[in-house]
Amino acid sequence: MTVQNQIAPTSPHRFLQPVGWVQAKGYANGMLAEGRTVFTGGLIGWNALQQFEHDDLVGQFEQTLRNIVAVLETAGARPEHLVRLTWYITDKAEYLSNLKQIGAAYRRVIGRHFPAMAVVQVAGLMEDAAKVEIEATAVIPHG
């Protein structure tokens, strides 16, 4: 199978789209990147003092993304360097009923950069009040 490489205008990495596949919406099927790799732990939607300011999924989701960006910045990385996000959510129904708000929050924090992603529903997270946890991988290009 031939692979069509696409470069998004805001990313230094290649988005991998197999020829003949329907374009993924809101994520990439794969990413090709070279450089220094940044891995985050599973980050959740509390603030720097480990306090939740939001009880709802959307509020926690946006804070989680802000936390990811803060960790990336300590390595000199930016949101467009993200190559993979793995989301763990506790309530699929709440997620699906808030897709527009989640998408808007994503674009506010990350922009229009959609790396490879997976969303998984889990029975619970280590912090009982947490509704979402996200692991991120970014690659800072050489140069």
Coordinates of N, CA and C in Angstrom, one line a residue:
M1 N 0.8 -1.2 0.0 CA 0.0 0.0 0.0 C 0.9 1.2 0.0
T2 N 0.6 2.1 -0.9 CA 1.3 3.4 -0.9 C 0.9 4.3 0.2
V3 N 1.8 5.1 0.8 CA 1.5 6.0 1.8 C 1.6 7.4 1.3
Q4 N 0.6 8.2 1.5 CA 0.7 9.6 1.1 C 1.1 10.4 2.3
N5 N 2.2 11.1 2.2 CA 2.7 12.0 3.3 C 2.1 13.4 3.1
Q6 N 1.5 13.9 4.1 CA 1.0 15.2 4.1 C 1.7 16.1 5.2
I7 N 2.0 17.3 4.9 CA 2.6 18.2 5.9 C 1.6 19.3 6.2
A8 N 1.2 19.4 7.4 CA 0.3 20.4 7.8 C 1.1 21.7 7.9
P9 N 0.5 22.9 7.6 CA 1.2 24.1 7.6 C 1.7 24.5 9.0
T10 N 1.1 24.0 10.1 CA 1.6 24.4 11.4 C 2.5 23.3 12.0
S11 N 2.8 22.3 11.4 CA 3.6 21.2 12.0 C 4.9 21.0 11.2
P12 N 6.0 20.7 11.9 CA 7.3 20.4 11.2 C 7.3 18.9 10.8
H13 N 6.3 18.1 11.2 CA 6.2 16.7 11.0 C 5.3 16.3 9.9
R14 N 5.4 15.0 9.5 CA 4.6 14.5 8.4 C 3.4 13.7 8.9
F15 N 2.3 14.0 8.4 CA 1.0 13.3 8.7 C 0.9 12.2 7.7
L16 N 0.8 10.9 8.2 CA 0.7 9.8 7.3 C -0.7 9.4 7.0
Q17 N -1.0 9.5 5.7 CA -2.4 9.2 5.2 C -2.3 8.2 4.1
P18 N -2.6 6.9 4.4 CA -2.5 5.9 3.3 C -3.4 6.3 2.1
V19 N -2.9 6.1 0.9 CA -3.7 6.4 -0.3 C -5.0 5.6 -0.3
G20 N -6.1 6.2 -0.6 CA -7.4 5.5 -0.7 C -8.1 5.5 0.6
W21 N -7.5 5.9 1.7 CA -8.2 5.9 3.0 C -9.0 7.2 3.1
V22 N -10.1 7.1 3.8 CA -10.9 8.3 4.1 C -10.1 9.1 5.1
Q23 N -10.1 10.5 4.9 CA -9.3 11.3 5.8 C -9.8 11.3 7.2
A24 N -9.0 11.0 8.2 CA -9.3 11.0 9.6 C -9.8 12.4 10.0
K25 N -10.8 12.5 10.8 CA -11.3 13.8 11.3 C -10.9 14.0 12.7
G26 N -10.1 15.1 13.0 CA -9.7 15.4 14.3 C -8.5 14.7 14.9
Y27 N -7.9 13.9 14.0 CA -6.7 13.1 14.4 C -6.0 12.7 13.2
A28 N -4.7 12.2 13.3 CA -4.0 11.7 12.2 C -3.9 10.1 12.4
N29 N -3.8 9.4 11.3 CA -3.6 8.0 11.4 C -2.2 7.6 11.9
G30 N -1.3 8.5 11.5 CA 0.1 8.3 11.9 C 0.9 9.6 11.7
M31 N 2.1 9.6 12.3 CA 3.0 10.8 12.2 C 4.4 10.3 12.0
L32 N 5.2 11.0 11.2 CA 6.6 10.7 11.0 C 7.3 12.0 11.5
A33 N 8.3 11.8 12.4 CA 9.0 12.9 13.0 C 10.4 12.5 13.4
E34 N 11.3 13.5 13.3 CA 12.7 13.3 13.7 C 13.1 14.4 14.6
G35 N 13.8 14.1 15.6 CA 14.3 15.1 16.6 C 14.4 14.6 18.0
R36 N 14.3 15.5 18.9 CA 14.4 15.2 20.4 C 12.9 14.9 20.8
T37 N 12.8 13.8 21.5 CA 11.4 13.3 21.9 C 11.1 13.8 23.4
V38 N 9.9 14.3 23.5 CA 9.4 14.6 24.9 C 8.2 13.7 25.2
F39 N 8.2 13.1 26.3 CA 7.1 12.3 26.8 C 6.5 12.9 28.1
T40 N 5.2 13.1 28.1 CA 4.6 13.5 29.4 C 4.1 12.3 30.1
G41 N 3.9 12.5 31.4 CA 3.2 11.5 32.2 C 1.7 11.6 31.9
G42 N 0.9 10.9 32.5 CA -0.6 11.1 32.4 C -1.0 12.3 33.1
L43 N -1.3 13.4 32.4 CA -1.7 14.6 33.0 C -3.2 14.7 33.1
I44 N -3.7 15.4 34.2 CA -5.1 15.5 34.4 C -5.5 17.0 34.5
G45 N -6.7 17.2 34.7 CA -7.3 18.6 34.7 C -7.3 19.4 36.0
W46 N -6.2 19.3 36.7 CA -6.1 20.2 37.9 C -5.1 21.2 37.6
N47 N -5.0 22.2 38.5 CA -4.1 23.4 38.2 C -2.7 23.0 38.8
A48 N -1.8 24.0 38.8 CA -0.5 23.8 39.2 C -0.4 23.5 40.7
L49 N -1.4 23.8 41.5 CA -1.5 23.5 42.9 C -2.2 22.1 43.2
Q50 N -2.4 21.4 42.1 CA -3.1 20.1 42.2 C -4.5 20.2 42.8
Q51 N -5.2 21.3 42.3 CA -6.6 21.5 42.7 C -7.5 21.6 41.5
F52 N -8.6 20.9 41.5 CA -9.6 20.9 40.4 C -10.4 22.2 40.5
E53 N -10.4 23.0 39.4 CA -11.2 24.2 39.2 C -12.5 23.9 38.5
H54 N -12.6 22.7 37.9 CA -13.7 22.3 37.1 C -14.2 20.9 37.5
D55 N -15.5 20.7 37.6 CA -16.1 19.4 37.8 C -16.5 18.7 36.5
D56 N -16.6 19.5 35.4 CA -17.1 18.9 34.2 C -15.9 18.5 33.3
L57 N -16.2 17.6 32.4 CA -15.3 17.0 31.5 C -14.6 18.1 30.6
V58 N -15.4 19.0 30.1 CA -14.8 20.0 29.2 C -13.8 20.9 29.9
G59 N -14.2 21.4 31.1 CA -13.3 22.2 31.8 C -12.0 21.5 32.2
Q60 N -12.1 20.3 32.6 CA -11.0 19.5 33.0 C -10.1 19.2 31.7
F61 N -10.8 18.9 30.6 CA -10.1 18.6 29.4 C -9.2 19.8 29.0
E62 N -9.8 21.0 29.0 CA -9.0 22.2 28.6 C -7.9 22.5 29.5
Q63 N -8.1 22.3 30.8 CA -7.0 22.4 31.8 C -5.9 21.4 31.6
T64 N -6.3 20.1 31.2 CA -5.3 19.1 30.9 C -4.5 19.5 29.8
L65 N -5.1 20.0 28.7 CA -4.3 20.5 27.5 C -3.3 21.6 27.9
R66 N -3.8 22.5 28.8 CA -2.9 23.6 29.2 C -1.7 23.0 30.0
N67 N -2.0 22.0 30.8 CA -0.9 21.4 31.5 C 0.1 20.7 30.6
I68 N -0.4 20.1 29.5 CA 0.5 19.5 28.5 C 1.4 20.5 27.9
V69 N 0.8 21.6 27.5 CA 1.5 22.7 26.9 C 2.6 23.3 27.8
A70 N 2.3 23.4 29.1 CA 3.2 23.9 30.1 C 4.4 22.9 30.2
V71 N 4.2 21.6 30.2 CA 5.3 20.6 30.3 C 6.1 20.7 29.0
L72 N 5.4 20.8 27.9 CA 6.2 20.9 26.6 C 7.1 22.1 26.6
E73 N 6.5 23.2 27.1 CA 7.3 24.5 27.1 C 8.6 24.3 27.9
T74 N 8.6 23.5 29.0 CA 9.8 23.4 29.7 C 10.9 22.7 28.9
A75 N 10.6 22.0 27.9 CA 11.5 21.3 27.0 C 11.8 22.1 25.7
G76 N 11.2 23.3 25.6 CA 11.3 24.1 24.4 C 10.4 23.6 23.3
A77 N 9.4 22.8 23.6 CA 8.5 22.3 22.6 C 7.2 23.2 22.5
R78 N 6.5 23.1 21.4 CA 5.3 23.8 21.2 C 4.2 22.8 20.8
P79 N 2.9 23.2 20.9 CA 1.8 22.2 20.5 C 2.0 21.6 19.1
E80 N 2.5 22.3 18.2 CA 2.7 21.7 16.8 C 3.8 20.6 16.8
H81 N 4.5 20.5 17.9 CA 5.5 19.4 17.9 C 4.9 18.1 18.4
L82 N 3.6 18.1 18.9 CA 2.9 16.9 19.3 C 2.8 15.9 18.2
V83 N 3.1 14.7 18.5 CA 2.9 13.6 17.5 C 1.9 12.5 17.9
R84 N 1.6 12.5 19.2 CA 0.7 11.5 19.7 C 0.1 12.0 21.0
L85 N -1.2 11.7 21.2 CA -2.0 12.0 22.4 C -2.8 10.7 22.7
T86 N -2.8 10.2 23.9 CA -3.6 9.1 24.3 C -4.5 9.7 25.5
W87 N -5.8 9.7 25.2 CA -6.8 10.2 26.2 C -7.4 9.0 26.9
Y88 N -7.6 9.2 28.2 CA -8.3 8.2 29.0 C -9.5 9.0 29.6
I89 N -10.7 8.6 29.3 CA -11.9 9.3 29.8 C -12.7 8.3 30.7
T90 N -13.5 8.9 31.6 CA -14.2 8.0 32.5 C -15.7 7.9 32.1
D91 N -16.2 8.7 31.1 CA -17.6 8.7 30.7 C -17.7 8.9 29.3
K92 N -17.9 7.9 28.5 CA -18.0 8.0 27.0 C -19.2 8.8 26.7
A93 N -20.4 8.7 27.4 CA -21.6 9.5 27.0 C -21.3 11.0 27.2
E94 N -20.6 11.3 28.3 CA -20.3 12.7 28.6 C -19.4 13.3 27.5
Y95 N -18.4 12.5 27.1 CA -17.5 12.8 26.0 C -18.3 13.1 24.7
L96 N -19.1 12.1 24.3 CA -19.8 12.2 23.0 C -20.8 13.4 23.0
S97 N -21.4 13.7 24.2 CA -22.4 14.8 24.2 C -21.7 16.1 24.3
N98 N -20.4 16.2 24.4 CA -19.7 17.5 24.5 C -18.6 17.6 23.4
L99 N -18.8 16.9 22.3 CA -17.7 16.9 21.3 C -17.5 18.3 20.7
K100 N -18.5 19.1 20.5 CA -18.3 20.5 20.0 C -17.5 21.3 21.0
Q101 N -17.8 21.3 22.3 CA -17.1 22.0 23.3 C -15.7 21.5 23.5
I102 N -15.5 20.2 23.4 CA -14.2 19.6 23.5 C -13.3 20.1 22.3
G103 N -13.9 20.0 21.1 CA -13.2 20.5 19.9 C -12.8 21.9 20.0
A104 N -13.7 22.8 20.5 CA -13.4 24.2 20.7 C -12.3 24.4 21.7
A105 N -12.3 23.7 22.8 CA -11.3 23.8 23.8 C -9.9 23.4 23.2
Y106 N -9.9 22.3 22.5 CA -8.7 21.8 21.8 C -8.1 22.8 20.9
R107 N -8.9 23.4 20.1 CA -8.4 24.5 19.2 C -7.9 25.7 19.9
R108 N -8.5 26.1 21.0 CA -8.1 27.2 21.8 C -6.7 27.0 22.4
V109 N -6.4 25.8 22.8 CA -5.1 25.5 23.4 C -4.1 25.0 22.5
I110 N -4.4 24.0 21.6 CA -3.5 23.4 20.7 C -3.5 24.0 19.4
G111 N -4.6 24.5 18.9 CA -4.7 25.1 17.6 C -5.3 24.0 16.6
R112 N -4.9 24.1 15.4 CA -5.5 23.2 14.4 C -4.5 22.1 14.0
H113 N -3.8 21.7 15.0 CA -2.8 20.6 14.9 C -3.4 19.3 15.5
F114 N -3.6 18.3 14.6 CA -4.2 17.1 15.1 C -3.3 15.9 14.8
P115 N -2.5 15.5 15.8 CA -1.6 14.4 15.7 C -2.3 13.1 15.8
A116 N -1.6 12.0 15.8 CA -2.1 10.7 16.1 C -2.7 10.7 17.5
M117 N -4.0 10.1 17.6 CA -4.6 10.2 18.9 C -5.4 8.9 19.1
A118 N -5.6 8.6 20.4 CA -6.5 7.5 20.8 C -7.3 8.0 22.0
V119 N -8.6 7.6 22.0 CA -9.4 7.9 23.2 C -9.9 6.6 23.7
V120 N -9.7 6.4 25.0 CA -10.1 5.1 25.6 C -11.0 5.4 26.9
Q121 N -12.1 4.8 27.0 CA -12.9 4.9 28.2 C -12.4 3.9 29.2
V122 N -12.2 4.4 30.5 CA -11.7 3.6 31.6 C -12.7 3.6 32.7
A123 N -12.6 2.7 33.6 CA -13.5 2.6 34.7 C -13.3 3.7 35.7
G124 N -12.0 4.2 35.8 CA -11.7 5.2 36.8 C -10.3 5.6 36.6
L125 N -9.9 6.8 37.2 CA -8.5 7.3 37.2 C -8.0 7.3 38.6
M126 N -6.8 7.5 38.8 CA -6.2 7.4 40.2 C -6.7 8.6 41.0
E127 N -7.0 9.7 40.5 CA -7.6 10.8 41.2 C -9.1 10.7 41.0
D128 N -9.8 10.5 42.0 CA -11.3 10.2 41.9 C -12.0 11.3 41.2
A129 N -11.6 12.5 41.4 CA -12.4 13.7 40.8 C -12.0 13.9 39.3
A130 N -11.0 13.2 38.8 CA -10.5 13.4 37.5 C -11.5 12.7 36.5
K131 N -11.8 13.4 35.4 CA -12.6 12.8 34.3 C -11.8 12.5 33.1
V132 N -10.6 13.0 33.0 CA -9.8 12.8 31.8 C -8.3 12.8 32.2
E133 N -7.5 12.0 31.6 CA -6.1 11.9 31.7 C -5.5 11.8 30.3
I134 N -4.5 12.5 30.0 CA -3.9 12.5 28.7 C -2.4 12.3 28.8
E135 N -1.8 11.4 28.0 CA -0.4 11.2 27.8 C 0.0 11.8 26.5
A136 N 1.1 12.6 26.4 CA 1.5 13.2 25.2 C 2.9 12.9 24.8
T137 N 3.1 12.8 23.5 CA 4.5 12.6 23.0 C 4.7 13.7 22.0
A138 N 5.8 14.4 22.1 CA 6.1 15.5 21.1 C 7.6 15.2 20.6
V139 N 7.8 15.7 19.4 CA 9.2 15.6 18.9 C 9.6 17.0 18.4
I140 N 10.7 17.5 19.0 CA 11.3 18.8 18.7 C 12.3 18.6 17.5
P141 N 12.0 19.2 16.4 CA 12.9 19.0 15.2 C 14.3 19.4 15.5
H142 N 15.3 18.7 14.9 CA 16.7 19.2 15.0 C 16.8 20.5 14.3
G143 N 17.7 21.3 14.9 CA 17.9 22.6 14.1 C 18.1 23.7 15.0

